[in-house]
């Protein structure tokens, strides 16, 4: 039997490996802008290269989201890591945007497969005094990894002669080390029958959460469209609207929102869930307005302020929505309910960017970005009104039976 490492070390290591998936997902943002300049492909192709990741992630999450409940956490985590390693190699050698799109699709599938298995394993390996931290740590790994990946890759673009080779060689090496590490962790889930049945996507919602789920849909759409704008569209915005080609400014602009979301995930976790959702969606609205003003007035600091405000709002609102629903879901219902939440989230993360990319040649860059921001605002306003109404319901005492 192979030696196993302690649960405490496994907890920290698995959280780090999970963050590496999203570090790798954020890394292509500055590189895609560089490749567009070098290879001269369209904005539509750029948006597909970004969004295919979210769609691949969603497909893997829906099909394989509960797979680790049946075959164990470790086999699924290792399969995801091998898939991620393959995508890093394709990124490394890709000669055209078509191969970059293939790499992004592989990356999305691998990350989707990893999401539920790593989230569960992190919670199960957490020491007793860190159990409450585990959920927040998994969420922060997602947002923080995306932001830091974009920032450091942007610095590589700015200061090194071949950022693509440097970044994806390092990330491939990280995945190899992660495979070794995960192989040495203890299995935390017993095998159960029903593997094939678990591959059927299930989006059923118990009656106890249907109202809250429906009320949260506009929150998720506005929240997830916001970071998608910065990770998918900000590089072309910086180059064409602000005439800034530097990798560092592209990485920093993409970094602000996700990093702010990671921090706010921990801060707002200490506040009531409804209040977090309401405040977070309001900050997403304010952030989007600031971004819209910055784009229209050619004032980049307003875009950065908006990125930070909206990022804080995204982290608060999404975390708040999860906390509103989780207490009303039985253990056997979790996979289907959270698959439903992530279906809304990743469709909002991917589809609008694809549409925007196709509209740029028709409407022009600035009008397309303005319409994108207007769409976020149009969804955020009713989301706030709905959450305000539900907040009043929450504090209205239920009359006692006569």
C-alpha positions as MATLAB code, in Angstrom:
seq = 'XXXXXXXXXXXXXXXXXXXXXXXXXXXXXXXXXXXXXXXXXXXXXXXXXXXXXXXXXXXXXXXXXXXXXXXXXXXXXXXXXXXXXXXXXXXXXXXXXXXXXXXXXXXXXXXXXXXXXXXXXXXXXXXXXXXXXXXXXXXXXXXXXXXXXXXXXXXXXXXXXXXXXXXXXXXXXXXXXXXXXXXXXXXXXXXXXXXXXXXXXXXXXXXXXXXXXXXXXXXXXXXXXXXXXXXXXXXXXXXXXXXXXXXXXXXXXXXXXXXXXXXXXXXXXXXXXXXXXXXXXXXXXXXXXXXXXXXXXXXXXXXXXXXXXXXXXXXXXXXXXXXXXXXXXXXXXXXXXXXXXXXXXXXXXXXXXXXXXXXXXXXXXXXXXXXXXXXXXXXXXXXXXXXXXXXXXXXXXXXXXX';
ca = [
       0.000    0.000    0.000;
       1.360    3.428   -0.898;
       2.156    5.802    1.977;
      -0.518    8.379    2.789;
      -0.006   11.911    4.066;
      -1.844   13.398    7.033;
      -5.337   14.893    6.701;
      -4.082   18.368    7.691;
      -1.437   18.352    4.955;
      -3.965   16.870    2.512;
      -6.427   19.654    3.341;
      -3.923   22.425    2.607;
      -2.465   20.659   -0.418;
      -5.804   19.860   -2.038;
      -6.949   23.455   -1.615;
      -3.736   24.587   -3.317;
      -4.146   22.111   -6.180;
      -7.781   23.156   -6.624;
      -6.692   26.800   -6.834;
      -4.134   25.784   -9.484;
      -6.966   24.693  -11.793;
      -8.378   28.209  -11.708;
      -4.955   29.838  -11.835;
      -4.545   27.963  -15.113;
      -8.029   29.064  -16.223;
      -7.141   32.736  -15.653;
      -3.756   32.466  -17.348;
      -5.008   32.556  -20.979;
      -6.716   35.966  -20.594;
      -3.631   38.147  -21.317;
      -2.235   35.502  -23.696;
      -5.403   35.428  -25.826;
      -5.065   39.168  -26.407;
      -1.426   38.687  -27.386;
      -2.320   35.835  -29.743;
      -5.089   37.884  -31.351;
      -2.568   40.603  -32.128;
      -0.086   38.061  -33.530;
      -2.466   35.722  -35.379;
      -5.086   38.307  -36.422;
      -8.173   36.267  -35.589;
     -11.594   37.849  -35.032;
     -13.216   39.048  -31.812;
     -15.776   36.303  -32.336;
     -13.049   33.639  -32.257;
     -11.572   35.285  -29.156;
     -14.922   35.144  -27.349;
     -15.394   31.474  -28.301;
     -11.897   30.650  -27.018;
     -12.882   32.196  -23.688;
     -16.432   30.880  -23.388;
     -15.840   27.289  -24.533;
     -14.096   26.812  -21.185;
     -17.262   27.666  -19.246;
     -19.437   25.466  -21.443;
     -17.025   22.529  -21.136;
     -16.892   23.019  -17.385;
     -20.680   23.029  -17.181;
     -20.983   19.860  -19.285;
     -18.490   17.995  -17.094;
     -20.122   19.248  -13.917;
     -23.569   18.128  -15.037;
     -22.429   14.701  -16.241;
     -19.686   13.914  -13.733;
     -20.685   16.084  -10.782;
     -21.663   13.158   -8.566;
     -19.220   10.622  -10.014;
     -16.855   10.844   -7.032;
     -19.716    9.844   -4.725;
     -19.644    6.433   -6.429;
     -16.035    5.724   -7.451;
     -14.251    7.757   -4.768;
     -12.725   11.227   -4.685;
      -9.168   10.327   -5.627;
      -9.818    8.615   -9.004;
     -11.914   11.576  -10.175;
      -9.357   14.123   -8.948;
      -6.591   12.248  -10.773;
      -8.628   11.998  -13.986;
      -9.223   15.752  -13.819;
      -5.515   16.418  -13.296;
      -4.529   14.266  -16.269;
      -7.053   16.163  -18.383;
      -5.674   19.486  -17.162;
      -2.128   18.342  -17.935;
      -3.216   17.455  -21.478;
      -4.748   20.901  -21.939;
      -1.546   22.602  -20.731;
       0.446   20.644  -23.323;
      -1.974   21.656  -26.094;
      -1.705   25.309  -25.005;
       2.071   24.964  -25.074;
       2.276   23.757  -28.680;
      -0.895   25.302  -30.184;
      -0.091   26.812  -33.630;
      -3.513   28.392  -34.295;
      -6.574   29.710  -32.472;
      -8.392   26.465  -33.332;
      -5.953   24.511  -31.158;
      -6.271   27.109  -28.398;
     -10.037   26.548  -28.463;
      -9.414   22.784  -28.193;
      -7.139   23.409  -25.205;
      -9.748   25.619  -23.537;
     -12.442   22.984  -24.061;
     -10.210   20.319  -22.496;
      -9.435   22.687  -19.642;
     -13.127   23.327  -19.008;
     -13.947   19.625  -18.983;
     -11.080   18.890  -16.584;
     -12.019   21.739  -14.254;
     -15.674   20.730  -14.237;
     -14.709   17.176  -13.335;
     -12.448   18.494  -10.589;
     -14.928   20.918   -9.028;
     -17.230   18.612   -7.081;
     -14.546   16.009   -6.242;
     -12.028   18.541   -4.911;
     -14.702   20.553   -3.067;
     -15.891   17.400   -1.299;
     -12.375   16.123   -0.565;
     -11.265   19.487    0.861;
     -14.265   19.506    3.218;
     -13.690   15.872    4.224;
      -9.951   16.309    4.853;
     -10.380   19.528    6.850;
      -9.471   19.298   10.544;
     -12.478   19.721   12.852;
     -11.622   23.332   13.747;
     -11.393   24.260   10.054;
     -14.592   22.618    8.797;
     -16.386   25.963    8.509;
     -13.422   27.438    6.629;
     -13.380   24.616    4.077;
     -16.373   25.782    2.038;
     -15.174   29.367    1.918;
     -11.686   28.223    1.035;
     -12.957   26.226   -1.944;
     -14.942   29.232   -3.167;
     -12.019   31.602   -2.695;
      -9.771   29.186   -4.595;
     -11.987   29.620   -7.660;
     -12.097   33.407   -7.742;
      -8.627   34.013   -6.349;
      -7.025   31.514   -8.719;
      -8.630   33.173  -11.754;
      -7.400   36.605  -10.705;
      -3.870   35.664   -9.716;
      -3.474   33.553  -12.859;
      -4.379   36.522  -15.060;
      -2.112   38.897  -13.126;
       1.023   36.740  -13.123;
       0.560   35.729  -16.749;
       0.152   39.389  -17.645;
       3.468   40.099  -15.933;
       5.058   37.269  -17.922;
       3.707   38.772  -21.160;
       5.116   42.153  -20.157;
       8.567   41.097  -19.006;
       9.533   37.838  -20.747;
      10.200   37.069  -24.433;
       8.007   33.939  -24.667;
       5.282   34.077  -22.024;
       3.252   31.241  -23.545;
       6.100   28.729  -23.254;
       7.070   29.912  -19.765;
       3.562   29.900  -18.311;
       2.340   26.591  -19.695;
       5.611   24.765  -19.053;
       5.400   25.797  -15.402;
       1.718   24.890  -15.196;
       2.328   21.490  -16.796;
       5.000   20.866  -14.162;
       2.581   21.944  -11.420;
       0.018   19.435  -12.689;
       2.594   16.625  -12.661;
       3.471   17.440   -9.045;
      -0.228   17.632   -8.215;
      -0.798   14.167   -9.663;
       1.923   12.788   -7.380;
       0.491   14.619   -4.362;
      -3.117   13.533   -4.914;
      -1.937    9.933   -5.422;
      -0.575   10.038   -1.860;
      -3.728   11.398   -0.224;
      -6.128    9.081    1.559;
      -9.486    8.235    0.000;
     -12.356    9.869    1.931;
     -15.410    8.394    0.170;
     -16.503    4.781    0.019;
     -17.432    3.314   -3.351;
     -21.152    3.012   -4.012;
     -23.156    1.372   -6.811;
     -24.950    3.426   -9.446;
     -21.982    4.822  -11.398;
     -23.727    4.807  -14.778;
     -26.919    6.246  -13.354;
     -24.927    9.071  -11.757;
     -23.794   10.229  -15.220;
     -27.332   11.295  -16.106;
     -27.656   15.059  -15.492;
     -30.171   15.819  -12.751;
     -31.502   19.321  -12.164;
     -34.465   18.478   -9.963;
     -35.423   21.061   -7.353;
     -37.222   20.120   -4.134;
     -40.214   22.293   -3.306;
     -38.375   23.744   -0.296;
     -35.922   25.679   -2.492;
     -37.816   26.422   -5.700;
     -38.850   29.924   -4.676;
     -35.360   30.827   -3.465;
     -33.783   29.297   -6.559;
     -36.047   31.281   -8.892;
     -35.400   34.489   -6.942;
     -31.657   33.886   -7.255;
     -31.582   33.454  -11.040;
     -31.183   37.195  -11.845;
     -28.609   37.451   -9.036;
     -26.521   34.723  -10.648;
     -26.898   36.127  -14.164;
     -25.774   39.631  -13.189;
     -23.065   38.323  -10.872;
     -21.470   35.881  -13.319;
     -21.745   38.167  -16.355;
     -19.592   40.681  -14.492;
     -16.342   38.669  -14.121;
     -16.889   37.181  -17.583;
     -16.616   40.690  -19.008;
     -13.165   41.199  -17.491;
     -11.805   37.747  -18.204;
     -13.259   37.497  -21.717;
     -13.550   41.020  -23.131;
     -11.291   43.387  -21.181;
      -8.063   42.590  -23.124;
      -9.587   43.640  -26.449;
     -11.179   46.651  -24.737;
      -7.798   47.778  -23.411;
      -6.087   47.352  -26.756;
      -8.694   48.958  -29.006;
     -10.439   51.487  -26.754;
      -7.571   52.531  -24.469;
      -4.697   51.710  -26.914;
      -2.895   49.736  -24.203;
      -1.043   46.621  -25.352;
       0.902   45.799  -22.188;
       0.406   42.377  -20.674;
       0.671   43.712  -17.139;
      -2.197   46.179  -17.499;
      -4.327   43.429  -19.108;
      -3.488   41.013  -16.295;
      -4.113   43.616  -13.576;
      -7.477   44.594  -15.063;
      -8.582   40.957  -15.203;
      -7.149   40.322  -11.697;
      -9.039   42.987   -9.741;
     -12.557   41.588   -9.869;
     -11.858   37.908   -9.107;
      -9.391   38.776   -6.345;
     -11.894   41.166   -4.742;
     -14.501   38.391   -4.987;
     -12.190   35.951   -3.203;
     -11.652   38.381   -0.312;
     -15.333   39.287   -0.029;
     -16.230   35.589    0.044;
     -14.565   35.381    3.468;
     -15.704   38.789    4.740;
     -19.380   38.403    3.886;
     -19.451   34.847    5.155;
     -19.758   36.427    8.622;
     -22.955   38.311    7.654;
     -26.523   37.058    7.161;
     -27.001   35.394    3.797;
     -29.871   37.595    2.584;
     -28.014   40.766    3.471;
     -24.908   39.486    1.681;
     -26.958   38.757   -1.432;
     -28.673   42.142   -1.405;
     -25.536   44.176   -0.689;
     -23.514   42.118   -3.150;
     -25.967   42.557   -6.029;
     -26.136   46.297   -5.303;
     -22.322   46.510   -5.472;
     -22.356   44.569   -8.755;
     -24.780   47.175  -10.124;
     -22.604   50.078   -8.922;
     -19.485   48.423  -10.294;
     -21.076   47.918  -13.702;
     -22.155   51.571  -13.826;
     -18.597   52.654  -12.981;
     -17.188   50.394  -15.720;
     -19.689   51.779  -18.222;
     -18.716   55.350  -17.362;
     -15.014   54.483  -17.583;
     -15.379   52.921  -21.036;
     -17.496   55.790  -22.364;
     -15.273   58.528  -20.905;
     -11.957   56.747  -21.663;
     -11.064   56.874  -17.964;
      -9.355   53.635  -16.978;
      -9.325   54.266  -13.180;
     -13.152   54.185  -13.250;
     -12.977   50.776  -14.928;
     -10.636   49.547  -12.191;
     -12.838   50.969   -9.410;
     -15.826   49.292  -11.020;
     -13.943   46.002  -11.297;
     -13.188   46.021   -7.570;
     -16.731   47.036   -6.566;
     -18.353   44.478   -8.851;
     -15.926   41.783   -7.762;
     -16.769   42.364   -4.106;
     -20.431   42.250   -5.061;
     -20.062   39.022   -7.019;
     -18.330   37.239   -4.153;
     -20.904   38.450   -1.623;
     -23.998   37.727   -3.713;
     -23.003   34.274   -4.932;
     -21.862   33.150   -1.505;
     -25.038   34.572    0.022;
     -27.236   32.698   -2.442;
     -25.479   29.410   -1.704;
     -25.980   29.961    2.022;
     -29.660   30.780    1.513;
     -30.301   27.476   -0.261;
     -27.908   25.030    1.423;
     -29.751   24.671    4.778;
     -32.956   23.600    2.974;
     -31.365   20.829    0.891;
     -31.093   17.233    2.063;
     -27.763   15.441    1.456;
     -29.202   13.265   -1.336;
     -30.534   16.395   -3.098;
     -27.315   18.412   -3.125;
     -25.924   17.229   -6.447;
     -29.058   18.068   -8.423;
     -29.694   21.401   -6.682;
     -26.152   22.696   -7.018;
     -25.999   21.435  -10.595;
     -28.994   23.678  -11.228;
     -27.274   26.664   -9.651;
     -24.074   26.143  -11.622;
     -26.030   25.621  -14.834;
     -27.419   29.152  -14.515;
     -24.038   30.494  -13.394;
     -21.870   29.070  -16.165;
     -24.397   29.803  -18.906;
     -24.334   33.430  -17.731;
     -20.535   33.273  -17.640;
     -20.148   31.918  -21.179;
     -23.059   32.679  -23.505;
     -23.191   36.511  -23.233;
     -19.475   36.779  -24.057;
     -19.965   34.660  -27.189;
     -22.850   36.910  -28.246;
     -20.775   40.019  -27.559;
     -17.890   38.657  -29.633;
     -20.201   38.114  -32.599;
     -21.682   41.620  -32.246;
     -18.364   43.504  -32.232;
     -17.953   43.393  -36.062;
     -21.594   44.484  -36.471;
     -22.010   47.196  -33.823;
     -18.407   48.119  -33.088;
     -16.435   47.488  -29.913;
     -17.624   50.340  -27.690;
     -21.361   49.991  -28.445;
     -21.095   46.232  -27.832;
     -19.398   46.776  -24.468;
     -22.002   49.401  -23.568;
     -24.836   47.019  -24.448;
     -23.159   44.270  -22.408;
     -22.961   46.565  -19.368;
     -26.559   47.682  -19.947;
     -27.644   44.024  -19.931;
     -25.961   43.469  -16.556;
     -27.667   46.575  -15.173;
     -31.030   45.476  -16.595;
     -30.759   42.152  -14.760;
     -29.240   43.534  -11.544;
     -32.052   46.038  -10.875;
     -34.885   43.456  -10.710;
     -32.533   41.126   -8.812;
     -32.173   43.808   -6.112;
     -35.918   44.463   -6.001;
     -36.670   40.747   -5.658;
     -34.137   40.323   -2.859;
     -35.532   43.398   -1.063;
     -39.009   41.872   -1.214;
     -37.734   38.567    0.151;
     -35.781   40.406    2.863;
     -39.056   41.969    4.038;
     -40.667   38.528    4.029;
     -37.763   37.168    6.087;
     -38.276   39.740    8.854;
     -42.083   39.642    8.853;
     -43.161   37.425   11.755;
     -45.377   34.485   10.890;
     -48.775   34.908   12.587;
     -49.562   32.323   15.240;
     -52.481   29.993   14.544;
     -55.657   31.046   16.340;
];
